[in-house]
Short mmCIF file of C-alpha atoms in Angstrom, two decimals:
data_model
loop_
_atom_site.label_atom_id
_atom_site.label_comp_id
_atom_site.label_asym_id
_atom_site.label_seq_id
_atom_site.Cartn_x
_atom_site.Cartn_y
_atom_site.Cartn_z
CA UNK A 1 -49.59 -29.53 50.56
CA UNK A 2 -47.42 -26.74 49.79
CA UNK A 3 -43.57 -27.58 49.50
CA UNK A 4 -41.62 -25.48 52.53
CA UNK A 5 -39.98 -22.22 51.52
CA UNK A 6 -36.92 -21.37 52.22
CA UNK A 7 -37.19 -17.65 53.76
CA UNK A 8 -33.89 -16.39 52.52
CA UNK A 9 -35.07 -16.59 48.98
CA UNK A 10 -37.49 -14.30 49.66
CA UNK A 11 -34.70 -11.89 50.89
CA UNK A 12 -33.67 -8.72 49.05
CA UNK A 13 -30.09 -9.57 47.64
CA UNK A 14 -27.51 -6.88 49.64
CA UNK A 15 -27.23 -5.37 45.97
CA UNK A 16 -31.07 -3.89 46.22
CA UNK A 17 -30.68 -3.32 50.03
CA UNK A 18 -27.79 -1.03 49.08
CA UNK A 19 -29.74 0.46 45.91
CA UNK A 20 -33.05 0.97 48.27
CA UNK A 21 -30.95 2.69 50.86
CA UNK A 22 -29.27 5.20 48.69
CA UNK A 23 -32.82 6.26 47.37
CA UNK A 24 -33.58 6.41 50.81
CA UNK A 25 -31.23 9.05 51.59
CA UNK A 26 -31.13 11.07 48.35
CA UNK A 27 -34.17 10.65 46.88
CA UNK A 28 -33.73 13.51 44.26
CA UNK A 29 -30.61 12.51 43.11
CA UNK A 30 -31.24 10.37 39.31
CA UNK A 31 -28.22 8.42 37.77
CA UNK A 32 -26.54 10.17 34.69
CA UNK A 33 -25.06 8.13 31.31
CA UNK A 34 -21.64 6.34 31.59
CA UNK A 35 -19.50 7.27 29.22
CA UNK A 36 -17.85 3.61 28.65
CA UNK A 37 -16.93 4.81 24.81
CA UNK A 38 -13.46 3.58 23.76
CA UNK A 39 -10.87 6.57 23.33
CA UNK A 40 -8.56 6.64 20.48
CA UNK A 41 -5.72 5.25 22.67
CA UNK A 42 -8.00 2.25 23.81
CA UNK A 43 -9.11 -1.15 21.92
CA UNK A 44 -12.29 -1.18 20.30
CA UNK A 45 -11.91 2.27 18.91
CA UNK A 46 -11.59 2.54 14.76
CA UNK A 47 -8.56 4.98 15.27
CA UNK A 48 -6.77 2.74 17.76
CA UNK A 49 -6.69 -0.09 15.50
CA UNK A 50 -5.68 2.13 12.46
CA UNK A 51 -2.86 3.28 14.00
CA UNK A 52 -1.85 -0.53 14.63
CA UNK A 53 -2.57 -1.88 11.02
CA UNK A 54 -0.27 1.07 9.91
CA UNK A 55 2.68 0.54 12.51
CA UNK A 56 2.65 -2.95 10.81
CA UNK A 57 2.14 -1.79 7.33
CA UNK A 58 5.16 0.62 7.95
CA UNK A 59 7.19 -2.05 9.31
CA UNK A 60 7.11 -3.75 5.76
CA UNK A 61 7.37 -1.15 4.30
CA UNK A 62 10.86 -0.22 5.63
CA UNK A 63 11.65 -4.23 5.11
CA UNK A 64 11.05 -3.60 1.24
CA UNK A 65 12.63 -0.17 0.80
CA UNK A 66 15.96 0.63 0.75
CA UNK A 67 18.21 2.14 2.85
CA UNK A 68 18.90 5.21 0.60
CA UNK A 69 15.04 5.42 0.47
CA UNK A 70 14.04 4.94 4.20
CA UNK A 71 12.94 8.31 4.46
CA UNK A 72 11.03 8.63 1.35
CA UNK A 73 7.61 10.87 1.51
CA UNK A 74 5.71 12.11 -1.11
CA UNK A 75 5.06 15.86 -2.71
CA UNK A 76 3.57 15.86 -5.96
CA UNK A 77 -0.34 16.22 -5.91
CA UNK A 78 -0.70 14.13 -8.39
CA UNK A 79 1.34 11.24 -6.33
CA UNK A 80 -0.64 11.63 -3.85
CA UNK A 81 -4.06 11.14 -5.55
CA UNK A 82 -2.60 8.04 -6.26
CA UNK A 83 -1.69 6.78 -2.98
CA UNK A 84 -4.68 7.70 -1.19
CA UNK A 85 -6.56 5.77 -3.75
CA UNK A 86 -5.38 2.80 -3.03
CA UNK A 87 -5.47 3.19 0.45
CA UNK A 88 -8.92 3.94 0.52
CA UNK A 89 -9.86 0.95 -2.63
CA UNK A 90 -6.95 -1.24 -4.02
CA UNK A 91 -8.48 -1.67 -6.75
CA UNK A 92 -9.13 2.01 -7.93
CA UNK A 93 -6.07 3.61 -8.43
CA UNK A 94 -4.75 1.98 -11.40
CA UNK A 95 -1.33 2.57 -12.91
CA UNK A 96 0.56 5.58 -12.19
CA UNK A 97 3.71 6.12 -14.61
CA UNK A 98 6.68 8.48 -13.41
CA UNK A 99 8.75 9.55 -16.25
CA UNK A 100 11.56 12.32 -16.59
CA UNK A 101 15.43 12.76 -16.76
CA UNK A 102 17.77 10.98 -14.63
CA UNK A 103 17.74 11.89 -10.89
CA UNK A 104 14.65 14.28 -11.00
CA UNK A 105 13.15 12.19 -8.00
CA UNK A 106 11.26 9.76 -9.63
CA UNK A 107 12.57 6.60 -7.39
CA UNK A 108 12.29 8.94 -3.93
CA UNK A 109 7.94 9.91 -5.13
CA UNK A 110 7.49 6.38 -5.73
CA UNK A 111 9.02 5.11 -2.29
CA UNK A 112 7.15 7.80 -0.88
CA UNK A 113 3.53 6.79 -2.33
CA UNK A 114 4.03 3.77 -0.97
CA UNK A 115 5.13 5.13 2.60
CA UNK A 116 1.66 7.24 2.69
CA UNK A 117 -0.27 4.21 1.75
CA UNK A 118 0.92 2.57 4.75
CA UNK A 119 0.60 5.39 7.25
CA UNK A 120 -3.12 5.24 6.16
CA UNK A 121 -2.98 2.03 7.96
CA UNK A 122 -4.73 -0.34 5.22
CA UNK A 123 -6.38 -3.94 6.14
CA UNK A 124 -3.92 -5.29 3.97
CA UNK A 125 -0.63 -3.83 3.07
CA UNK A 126 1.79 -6.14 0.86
CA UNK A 127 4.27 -4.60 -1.32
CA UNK A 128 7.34 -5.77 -3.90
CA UNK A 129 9.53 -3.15 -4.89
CA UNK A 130 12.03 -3.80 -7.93
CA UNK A 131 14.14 -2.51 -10.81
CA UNK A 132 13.17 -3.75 -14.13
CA UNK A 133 16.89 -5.64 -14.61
CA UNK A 134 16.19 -6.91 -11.46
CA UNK A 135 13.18 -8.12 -12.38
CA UNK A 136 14.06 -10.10 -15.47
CA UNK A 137 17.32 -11.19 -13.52
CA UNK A 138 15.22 -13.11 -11.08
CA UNK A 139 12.86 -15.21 -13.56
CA UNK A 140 15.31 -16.11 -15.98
CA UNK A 141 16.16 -19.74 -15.60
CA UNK A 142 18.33 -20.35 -12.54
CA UNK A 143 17.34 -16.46 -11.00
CA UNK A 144 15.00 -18.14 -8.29
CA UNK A 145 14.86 -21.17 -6.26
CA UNK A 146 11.28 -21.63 -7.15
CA UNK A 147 11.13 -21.37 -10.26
CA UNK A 148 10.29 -18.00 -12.57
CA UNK A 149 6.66 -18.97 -12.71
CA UNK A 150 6.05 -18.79 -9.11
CA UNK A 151 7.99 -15.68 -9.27
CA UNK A 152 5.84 -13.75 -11.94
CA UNK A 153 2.74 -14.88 -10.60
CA UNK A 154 3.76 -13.49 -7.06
CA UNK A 155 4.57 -9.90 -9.04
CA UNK A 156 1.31 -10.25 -10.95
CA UNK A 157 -0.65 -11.02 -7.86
CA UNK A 158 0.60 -8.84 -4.70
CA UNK A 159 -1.23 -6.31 -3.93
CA UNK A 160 1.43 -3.22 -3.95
CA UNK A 161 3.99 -3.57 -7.27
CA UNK A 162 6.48 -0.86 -7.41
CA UNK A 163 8.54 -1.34 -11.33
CA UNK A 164 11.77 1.03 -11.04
CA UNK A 165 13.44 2.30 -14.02
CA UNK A 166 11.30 0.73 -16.58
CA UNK A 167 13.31 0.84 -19.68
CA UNK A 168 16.69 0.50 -18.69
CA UNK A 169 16.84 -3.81 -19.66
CA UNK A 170 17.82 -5.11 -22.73
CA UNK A 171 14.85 -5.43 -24.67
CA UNK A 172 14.24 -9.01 -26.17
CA UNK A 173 11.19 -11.58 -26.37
CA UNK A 174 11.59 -12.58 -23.14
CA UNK A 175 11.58 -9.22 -21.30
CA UNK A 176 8.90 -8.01 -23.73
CA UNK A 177 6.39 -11.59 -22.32
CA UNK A 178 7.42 -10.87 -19.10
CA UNK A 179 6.29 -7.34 -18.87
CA UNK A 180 3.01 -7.99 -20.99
CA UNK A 181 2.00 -11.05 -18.69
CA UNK A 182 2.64 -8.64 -15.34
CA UNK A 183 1.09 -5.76 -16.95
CA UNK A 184 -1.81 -7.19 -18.60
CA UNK A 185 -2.67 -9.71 -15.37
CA UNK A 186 -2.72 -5.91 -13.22
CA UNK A 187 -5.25 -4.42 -15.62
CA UNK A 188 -7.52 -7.05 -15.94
CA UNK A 189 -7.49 -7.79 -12.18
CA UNK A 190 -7.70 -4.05 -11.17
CA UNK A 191 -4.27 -3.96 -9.73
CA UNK A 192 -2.01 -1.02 -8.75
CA UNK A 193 1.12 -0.48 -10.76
CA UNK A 194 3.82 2.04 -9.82
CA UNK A 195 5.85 2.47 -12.82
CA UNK A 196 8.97 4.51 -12.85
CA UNK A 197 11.38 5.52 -16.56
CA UNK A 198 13.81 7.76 -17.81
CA UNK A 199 11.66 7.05 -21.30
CA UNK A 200 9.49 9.82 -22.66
CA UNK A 201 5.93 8.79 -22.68
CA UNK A 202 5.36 9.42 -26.62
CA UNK A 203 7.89 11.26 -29.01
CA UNK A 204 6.41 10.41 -31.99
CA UNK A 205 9.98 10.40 -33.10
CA UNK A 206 12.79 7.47 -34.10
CA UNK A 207 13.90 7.91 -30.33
CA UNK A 208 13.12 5.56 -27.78
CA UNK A 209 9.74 6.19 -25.52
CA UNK A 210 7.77 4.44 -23.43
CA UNK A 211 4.84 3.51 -25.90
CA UNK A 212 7.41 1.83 -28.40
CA UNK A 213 9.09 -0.27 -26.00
CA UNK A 214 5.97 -1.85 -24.35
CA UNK A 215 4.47 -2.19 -27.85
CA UNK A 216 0.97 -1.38 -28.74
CA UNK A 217 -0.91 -4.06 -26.07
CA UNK A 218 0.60 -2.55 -23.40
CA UNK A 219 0.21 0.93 -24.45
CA UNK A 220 -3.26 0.37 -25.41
CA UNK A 221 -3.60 -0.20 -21.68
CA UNK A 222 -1.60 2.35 -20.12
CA UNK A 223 -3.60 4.67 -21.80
CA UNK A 224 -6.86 3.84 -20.65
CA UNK A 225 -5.84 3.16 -16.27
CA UNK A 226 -2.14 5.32 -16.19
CA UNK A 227 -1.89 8.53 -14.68
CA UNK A 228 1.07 10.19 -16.18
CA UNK A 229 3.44 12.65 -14.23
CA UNK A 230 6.33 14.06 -15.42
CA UNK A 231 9.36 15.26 -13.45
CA UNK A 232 12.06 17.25 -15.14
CA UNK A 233 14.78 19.70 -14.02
CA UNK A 234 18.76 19.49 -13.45
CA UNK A 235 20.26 15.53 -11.95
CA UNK A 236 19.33 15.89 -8.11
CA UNK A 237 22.22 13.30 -7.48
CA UNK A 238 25.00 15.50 -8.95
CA UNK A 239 23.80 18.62 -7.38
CA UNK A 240 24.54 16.44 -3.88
CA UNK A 241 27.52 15.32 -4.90
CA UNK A 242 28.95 19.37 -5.75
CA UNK A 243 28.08 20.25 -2.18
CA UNK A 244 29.75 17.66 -0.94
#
């Protein structure tokens, strides 16, 4: 014996009743796509969430720069190169030396690279920004709370290093380790370095360069990763103060 049915299964649900009644009445009408595509403003599009990773990035970035710096961009080609490298692939830009006279606008390029590569809105934007005496101030013995080892390994390993006025310390075995172990753990990891110095790259001659105070290791690598731009021209800074 059959088990009783219950007749409102059998019913159409009010869904195809509505459907079947609507090709009743238009019967050459055919439904057309639905565009349900994300726009730029929405979640789920790529650009949407671009422009969010690079609001944050930007927020750091104006945490690590300074004031005088806050509205830093960069104009040299070569700068930018840079940048958008390691926006698009940390790990392929290398080391990119800025070297000239005093107040040429070394400091403002550098704060600038840094600012493009975080209005490109990377997955992962950390940065440290420094001066070389700063630097060395804060691993000597008693310059950091945790210790100067935790210190240099957090400059070797962050992803963003910006080195200002490289040069300008005292040189001595200490600064000379220092800057070897940071240097040498960014080349062999593939890590971007933004070096800035008053120091000629290579004179050749008794004066000071760049080459002679890093010592041969270091050059050795420069020379294979670094792009080199030079800045020259009058001191920027004392042209604004004559105006004023």
């Amino acid at each position: 014996m059959n088990d009783p049915q219950n007749l409102t299964e059998n019913r159409p649900s009010m869904l195809a009743r509505l459907m079947a009644g609507i090709a009743d009445h238009c019967p050459d009408v055919t439904a057309g796509p639905i565009d349900d595509e994300p726009t730029p403003d929405e979640p789920g599009h790529p650009e949407y969430h671009r422009r969010q990773r690079a609001a944050f990035a930007l927020s750091r970035w104006e945490t690590a720069a300074p004031y005088r710096y806050r509205e830093a961009t960069a104009t040299h080609p070569d700068v930018h190169a840079w940048a958008d490298r390691a926006a698009d692939d940390i790990r392929s830009a290398g080391i990119l030396v800025l070297h000239g006279n005093i107040g040429t606008g070394k400091t403002h390029q550098a704060y600038g690279a840094l600012r493009r590569i975080a209005e490109a809105g990377p997955r992962n934007f950390q940065m440290i920004a420094t001066t070389a005496p700063d630097l060395y101030g804060l691993l000597r013995p008693g310059g950091s709370d945790k210790g100067s080892e935790h210190e240099l390994k957090r400059l070797m390993q962050i992803p963003l290093l910006l080195l200002d006025d490289l040069g300008t310390e005292k040189l001595s075995e200490f600064t000379e380790e220092a800057t070897y172990r940071i240097v040498n753990h960014r080349y062999n990891e593939s890590l971007p370095l933004l070096i800035t110095t008053n120091l000629p790259i290579k004179t050749g001659a008794p004066t000071p360069d760049l080459v002679t105070r890093l010592g041969d290791r270091l050059a050795s690598r420069l020379a294979q990763t670094a792009t080199s731009v030079g800045f020259d021209g009058p001191d920027l800074r004392r042209g604004l103060r004559s105006v004023s």
